[in-house]
Short mmCIF file of C-alpha atoms in Angstrom, two decimals:
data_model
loop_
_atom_site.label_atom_id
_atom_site.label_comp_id
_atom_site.label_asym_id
_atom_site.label_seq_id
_atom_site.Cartn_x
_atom_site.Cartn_y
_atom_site.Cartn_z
CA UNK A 1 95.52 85.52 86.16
CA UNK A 2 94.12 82.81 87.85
CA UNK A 3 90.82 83.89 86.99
CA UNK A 4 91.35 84.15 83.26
CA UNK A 5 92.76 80.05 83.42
CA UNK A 6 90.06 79.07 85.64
CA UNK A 7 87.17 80.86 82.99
CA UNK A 8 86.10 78.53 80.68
CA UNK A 9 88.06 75.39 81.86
CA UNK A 10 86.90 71.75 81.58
CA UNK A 11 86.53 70.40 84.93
CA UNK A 12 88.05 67.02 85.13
CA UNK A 13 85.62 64.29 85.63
CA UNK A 14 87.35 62.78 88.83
CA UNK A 15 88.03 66.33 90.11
CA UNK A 16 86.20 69.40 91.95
CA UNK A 17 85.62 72.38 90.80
CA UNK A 18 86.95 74.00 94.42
CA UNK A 19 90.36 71.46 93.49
CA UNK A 20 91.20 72.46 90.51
CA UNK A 21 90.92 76.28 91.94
CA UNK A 22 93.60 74.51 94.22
CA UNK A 23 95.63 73.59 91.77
CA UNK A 24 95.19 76.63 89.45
CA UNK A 25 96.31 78.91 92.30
CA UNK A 26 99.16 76.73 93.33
CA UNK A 27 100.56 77.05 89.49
CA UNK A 28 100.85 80.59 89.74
CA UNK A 29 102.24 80.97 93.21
CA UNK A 30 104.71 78.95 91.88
CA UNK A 31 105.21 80.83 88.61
CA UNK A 32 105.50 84.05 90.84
CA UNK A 33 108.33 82.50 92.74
CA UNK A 34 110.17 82.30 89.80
CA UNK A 35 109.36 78.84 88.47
CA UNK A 36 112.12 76.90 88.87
CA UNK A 37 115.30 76.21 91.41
CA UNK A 38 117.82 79.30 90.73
CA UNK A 39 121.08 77.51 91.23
CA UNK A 40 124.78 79.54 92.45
CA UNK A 41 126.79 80.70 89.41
CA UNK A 42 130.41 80.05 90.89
CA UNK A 43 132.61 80.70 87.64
CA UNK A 44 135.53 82.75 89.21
CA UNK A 45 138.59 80.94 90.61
CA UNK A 46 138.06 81.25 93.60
CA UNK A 47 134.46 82.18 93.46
CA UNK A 48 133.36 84.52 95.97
CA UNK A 49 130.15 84.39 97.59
CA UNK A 50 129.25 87.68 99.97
CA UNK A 51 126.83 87.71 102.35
CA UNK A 52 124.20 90.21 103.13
CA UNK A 53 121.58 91.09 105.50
CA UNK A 54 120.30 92.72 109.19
CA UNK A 55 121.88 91.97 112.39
CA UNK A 56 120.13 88.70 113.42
CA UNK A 57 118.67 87.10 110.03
CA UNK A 58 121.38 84.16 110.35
CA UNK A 59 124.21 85.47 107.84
CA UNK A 60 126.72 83.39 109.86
CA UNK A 61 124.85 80.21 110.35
CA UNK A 62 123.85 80.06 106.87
CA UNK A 63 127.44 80.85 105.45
CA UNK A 64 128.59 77.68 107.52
CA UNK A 65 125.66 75.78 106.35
CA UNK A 66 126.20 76.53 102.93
CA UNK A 67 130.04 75.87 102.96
CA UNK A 68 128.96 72.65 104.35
CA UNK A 69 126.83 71.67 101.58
CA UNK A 70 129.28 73.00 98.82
CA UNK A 71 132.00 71.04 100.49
CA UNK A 72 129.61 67.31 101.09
CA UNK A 73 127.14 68.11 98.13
CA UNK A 74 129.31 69.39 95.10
CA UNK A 75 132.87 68.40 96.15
CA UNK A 76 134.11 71.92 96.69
CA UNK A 77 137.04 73.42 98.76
CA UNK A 78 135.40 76.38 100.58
CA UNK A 79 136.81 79.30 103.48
CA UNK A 80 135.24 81.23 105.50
CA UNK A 81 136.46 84.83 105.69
CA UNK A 82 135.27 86.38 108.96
CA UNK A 83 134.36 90.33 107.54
CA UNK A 84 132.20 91.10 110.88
CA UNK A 85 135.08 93.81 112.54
CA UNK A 86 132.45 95.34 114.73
CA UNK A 87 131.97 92.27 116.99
CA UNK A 88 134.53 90.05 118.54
CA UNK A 89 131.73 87.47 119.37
CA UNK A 90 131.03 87.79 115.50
CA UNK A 91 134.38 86.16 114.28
CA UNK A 92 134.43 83.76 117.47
CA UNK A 93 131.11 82.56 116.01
CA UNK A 94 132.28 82.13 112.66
CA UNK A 95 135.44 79.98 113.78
CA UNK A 96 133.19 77.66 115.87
CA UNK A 97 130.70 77.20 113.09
CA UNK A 98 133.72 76.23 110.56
CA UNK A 99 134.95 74.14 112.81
CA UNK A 100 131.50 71.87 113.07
CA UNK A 101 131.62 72.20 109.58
CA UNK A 102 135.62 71.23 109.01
CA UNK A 103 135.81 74.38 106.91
CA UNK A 104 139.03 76.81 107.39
CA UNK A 105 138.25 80.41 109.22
CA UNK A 106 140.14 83.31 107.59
CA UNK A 107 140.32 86.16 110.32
CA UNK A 108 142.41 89.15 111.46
CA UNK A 109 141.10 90.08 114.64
CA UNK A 110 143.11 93.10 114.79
CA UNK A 111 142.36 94.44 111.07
CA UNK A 112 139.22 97.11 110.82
CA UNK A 113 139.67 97.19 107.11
CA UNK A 114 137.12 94.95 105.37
CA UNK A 115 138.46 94.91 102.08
CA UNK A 116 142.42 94.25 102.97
CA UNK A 117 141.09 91.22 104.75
CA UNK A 118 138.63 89.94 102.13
CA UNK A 119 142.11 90.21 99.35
CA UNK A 120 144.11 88.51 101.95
CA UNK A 121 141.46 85.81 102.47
CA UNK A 122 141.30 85.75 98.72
CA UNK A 123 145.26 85.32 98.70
CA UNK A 124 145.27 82.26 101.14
CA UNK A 125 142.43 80.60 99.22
CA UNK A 126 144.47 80.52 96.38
CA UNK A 127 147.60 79.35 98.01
CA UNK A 128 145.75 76.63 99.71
CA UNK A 129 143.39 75.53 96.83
CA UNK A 130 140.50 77.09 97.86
CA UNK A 131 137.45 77.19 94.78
CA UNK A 132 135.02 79.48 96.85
CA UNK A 133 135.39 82.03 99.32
CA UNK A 134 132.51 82.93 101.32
CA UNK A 135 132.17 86.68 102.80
CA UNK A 136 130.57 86.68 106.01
CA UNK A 137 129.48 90.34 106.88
CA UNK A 138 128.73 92.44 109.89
CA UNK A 139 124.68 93.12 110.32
CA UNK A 140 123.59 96.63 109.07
CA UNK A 141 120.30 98.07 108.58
CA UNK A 142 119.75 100.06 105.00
CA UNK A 143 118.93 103.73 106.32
CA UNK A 144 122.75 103.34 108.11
CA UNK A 145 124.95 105.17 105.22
CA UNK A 146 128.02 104.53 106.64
CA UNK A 147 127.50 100.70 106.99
CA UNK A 148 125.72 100.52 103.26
CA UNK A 149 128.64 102.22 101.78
CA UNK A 150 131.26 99.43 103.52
CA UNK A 151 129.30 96.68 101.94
CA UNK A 152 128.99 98.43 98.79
CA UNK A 153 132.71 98.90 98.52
CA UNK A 154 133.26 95.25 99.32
CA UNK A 155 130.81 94.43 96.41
CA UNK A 156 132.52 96.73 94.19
CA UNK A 157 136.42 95.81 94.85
CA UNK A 158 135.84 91.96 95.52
CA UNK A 159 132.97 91.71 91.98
CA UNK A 160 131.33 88.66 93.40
CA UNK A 161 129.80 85.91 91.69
CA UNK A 162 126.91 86.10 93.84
CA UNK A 163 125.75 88.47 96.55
CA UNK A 164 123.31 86.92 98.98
CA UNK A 165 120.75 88.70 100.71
CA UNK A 166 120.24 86.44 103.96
CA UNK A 167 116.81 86.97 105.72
CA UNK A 168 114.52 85.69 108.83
CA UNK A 169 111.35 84.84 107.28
CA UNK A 170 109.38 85.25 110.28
CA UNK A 171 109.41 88.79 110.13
CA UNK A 172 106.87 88.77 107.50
CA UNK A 173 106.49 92.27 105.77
CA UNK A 174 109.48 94.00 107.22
CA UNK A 175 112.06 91.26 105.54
CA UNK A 176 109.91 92.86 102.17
CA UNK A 177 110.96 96.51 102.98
CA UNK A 178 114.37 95.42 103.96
CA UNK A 179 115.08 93.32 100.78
CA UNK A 180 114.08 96.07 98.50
CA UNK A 181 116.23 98.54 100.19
CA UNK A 182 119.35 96.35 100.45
CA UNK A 183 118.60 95.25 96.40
CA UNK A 184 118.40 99.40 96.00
CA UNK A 185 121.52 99.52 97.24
CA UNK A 186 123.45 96.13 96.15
CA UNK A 187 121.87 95.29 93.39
CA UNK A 188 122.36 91.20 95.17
CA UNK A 189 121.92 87.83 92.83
CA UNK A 190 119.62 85.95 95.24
CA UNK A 191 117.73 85.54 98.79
CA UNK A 192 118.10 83.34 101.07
CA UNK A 193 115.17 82.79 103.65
CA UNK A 194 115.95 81.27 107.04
CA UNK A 195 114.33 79.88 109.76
CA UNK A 196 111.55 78.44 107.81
CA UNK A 197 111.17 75.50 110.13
CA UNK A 198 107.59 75.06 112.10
CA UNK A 199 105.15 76.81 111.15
CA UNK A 200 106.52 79.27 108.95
CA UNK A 201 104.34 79.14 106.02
CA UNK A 202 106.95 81.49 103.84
CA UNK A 203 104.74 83.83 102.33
CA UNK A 204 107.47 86.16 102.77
CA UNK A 205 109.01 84.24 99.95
CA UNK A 206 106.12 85.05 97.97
CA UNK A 207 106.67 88.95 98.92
CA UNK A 208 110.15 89.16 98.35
CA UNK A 209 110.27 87.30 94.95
CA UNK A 210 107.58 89.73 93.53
CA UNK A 211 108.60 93.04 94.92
CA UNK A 212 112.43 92.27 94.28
CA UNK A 213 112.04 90.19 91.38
CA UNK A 214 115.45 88.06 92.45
CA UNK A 215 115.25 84.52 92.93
CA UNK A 216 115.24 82.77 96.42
CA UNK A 217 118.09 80.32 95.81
CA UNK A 218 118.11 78.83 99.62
CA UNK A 219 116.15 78.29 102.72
CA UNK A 220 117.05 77.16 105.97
CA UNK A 221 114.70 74.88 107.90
CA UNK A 222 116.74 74.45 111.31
CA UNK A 223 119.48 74.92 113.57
CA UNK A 224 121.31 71.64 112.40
CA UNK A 225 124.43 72.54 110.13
CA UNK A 226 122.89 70.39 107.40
CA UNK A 227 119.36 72.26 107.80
CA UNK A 228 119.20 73.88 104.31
CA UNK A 229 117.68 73.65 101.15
CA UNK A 230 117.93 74.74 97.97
CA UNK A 231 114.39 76.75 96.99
CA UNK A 232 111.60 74.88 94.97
CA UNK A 233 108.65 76.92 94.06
CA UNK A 234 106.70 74.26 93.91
CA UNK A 235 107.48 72.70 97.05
CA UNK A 236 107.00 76.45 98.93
CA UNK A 237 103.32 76.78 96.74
CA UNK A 238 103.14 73.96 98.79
CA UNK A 239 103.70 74.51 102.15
CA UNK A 240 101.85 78.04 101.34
CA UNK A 241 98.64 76.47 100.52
CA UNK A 242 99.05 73.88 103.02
CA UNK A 243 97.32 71.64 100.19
CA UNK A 244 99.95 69.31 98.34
CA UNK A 245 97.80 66.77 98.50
CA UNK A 246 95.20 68.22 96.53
CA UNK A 247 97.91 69.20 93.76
CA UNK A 248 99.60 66.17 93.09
CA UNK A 249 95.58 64.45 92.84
CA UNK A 250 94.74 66.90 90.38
CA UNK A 251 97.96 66.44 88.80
CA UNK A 252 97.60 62.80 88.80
CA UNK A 253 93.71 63.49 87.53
CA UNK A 254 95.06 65.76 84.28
CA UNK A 255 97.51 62.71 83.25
CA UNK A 256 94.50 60.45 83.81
CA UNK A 257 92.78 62.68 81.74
CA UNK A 258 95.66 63.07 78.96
CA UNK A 259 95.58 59.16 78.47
CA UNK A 260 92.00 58.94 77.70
CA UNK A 261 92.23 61.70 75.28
#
């Protein structure tokens, strides 16, 4: 594709040739990461949000993160259901991250069954005024049937308005395989790519957005509880290329040019 633009185009008088390449290739990383911000669709009341994703991607951190950011950034009333039943530590963790966050914890230590505690959660969030619920799930890898079926049955009886698939960018083509095999199975809305502080460059968001063909809707950039972003292809083509400077001068160049025309 980028070939076919670059064929035939009139080079900018205050611009390269090897620049406007820049540029050109830039435009389409973007396109292929879908274009544009893909923002939640919370319409239920309360809208549930359930989490997805392997042991250790940051499913917890994020869902803290995000309630934080629906709570300070759009004025919403969020809980925290703890639906992690295979690890103690899990629900513990969940509790102290609502708690940096001031969000409520819903939890039943006790309680193995996933879906009685998600329609309980659901239950108190509507006795206490609560417009989104977020899900926060135990880690499961796709080839473990028994675990894929829980968190298909969850999807199924709770209907979500959006099912996240949370994932560690760092590990690079294995978060591909894993995101297509979790989308085979749950059919989720949206990615969400953390730890893409440092020197991540993300091309795994590049990956994932063209073999799944969801959008990434966030990524997290650091430990902090306020360390998250919604996704901008553009920015990401950015960060990718490592050449934003060379974009916005070409950019700046083609209005320039636009003028004198």
């Amino acid at each position: 594709k980028v070939k076919e633009k670059a064929l035939g185009m009139n080079v900018l008088t205050a611009v390269k040739p090897g620049q406007l390449m820049i540029k050109l290739v830039h435009d389409e990383l973007e396109e292929l990461m879908g274009g544009e911000e893909a923002p939640l669709k919370l319409e239920s009341h309360p809208a549930v949000i359930l989490m997805s994703g392997l042991q250790g991607s940051g499913k917890t951190t994020f869902s803290g993160k995000l309630a934080n950011m629906l709570k300070t950034k759009k004025g919403k009333k969020p809980l925290l259901v703890a639906c992690d039943v295979y690890r103690p530590a899990a629900i513990q963790q969940l509790h102290v991250v609502g708690e940096q966050v001031g969000v409520p914890v819903y939890s039943e230590p006790e309680n193995k069954d996933v879906l009685c505690i998600a329609d309980h959660a659901i239950q108190q969030a509507k006795t206490n005024g609560n417009d989104v619920v977020i899900v926060d799930t135990a880690g499961r890898l796709a080839i473990d049937e028994q675990m894929m079926n829980e968190i298909s049955n969850l999807k199924n009886h709770l209907r979500p308005d959006e099912t996240l698939f949370v994932v560690d960018s760092m590990t690079g083509q294995d978060a591909v395989n894993t995101a297509k095999e979790f989308n085979d199975r749950l059919d989720f809305n949206g990615v969400v790519l953390t730890k893409l502080d440092g020197d991540t460059r993300g091309g795994a968001a590049l990956s994932i957005r063209t073999v799944v063909t969801k959008p990434i809707k966030f990524i997290g950039t650091g430990e902090k509880m306020d360390a998250i972003d919604v996704f901008h292809p553009a920015r990401m083509a950015d960060r990718i290329l490592g050449m934003g400077d060379v974009v916005s001068l070409v950019e700046r160049a083609q209005e320039q040019f636009d003028l004198e025309e």
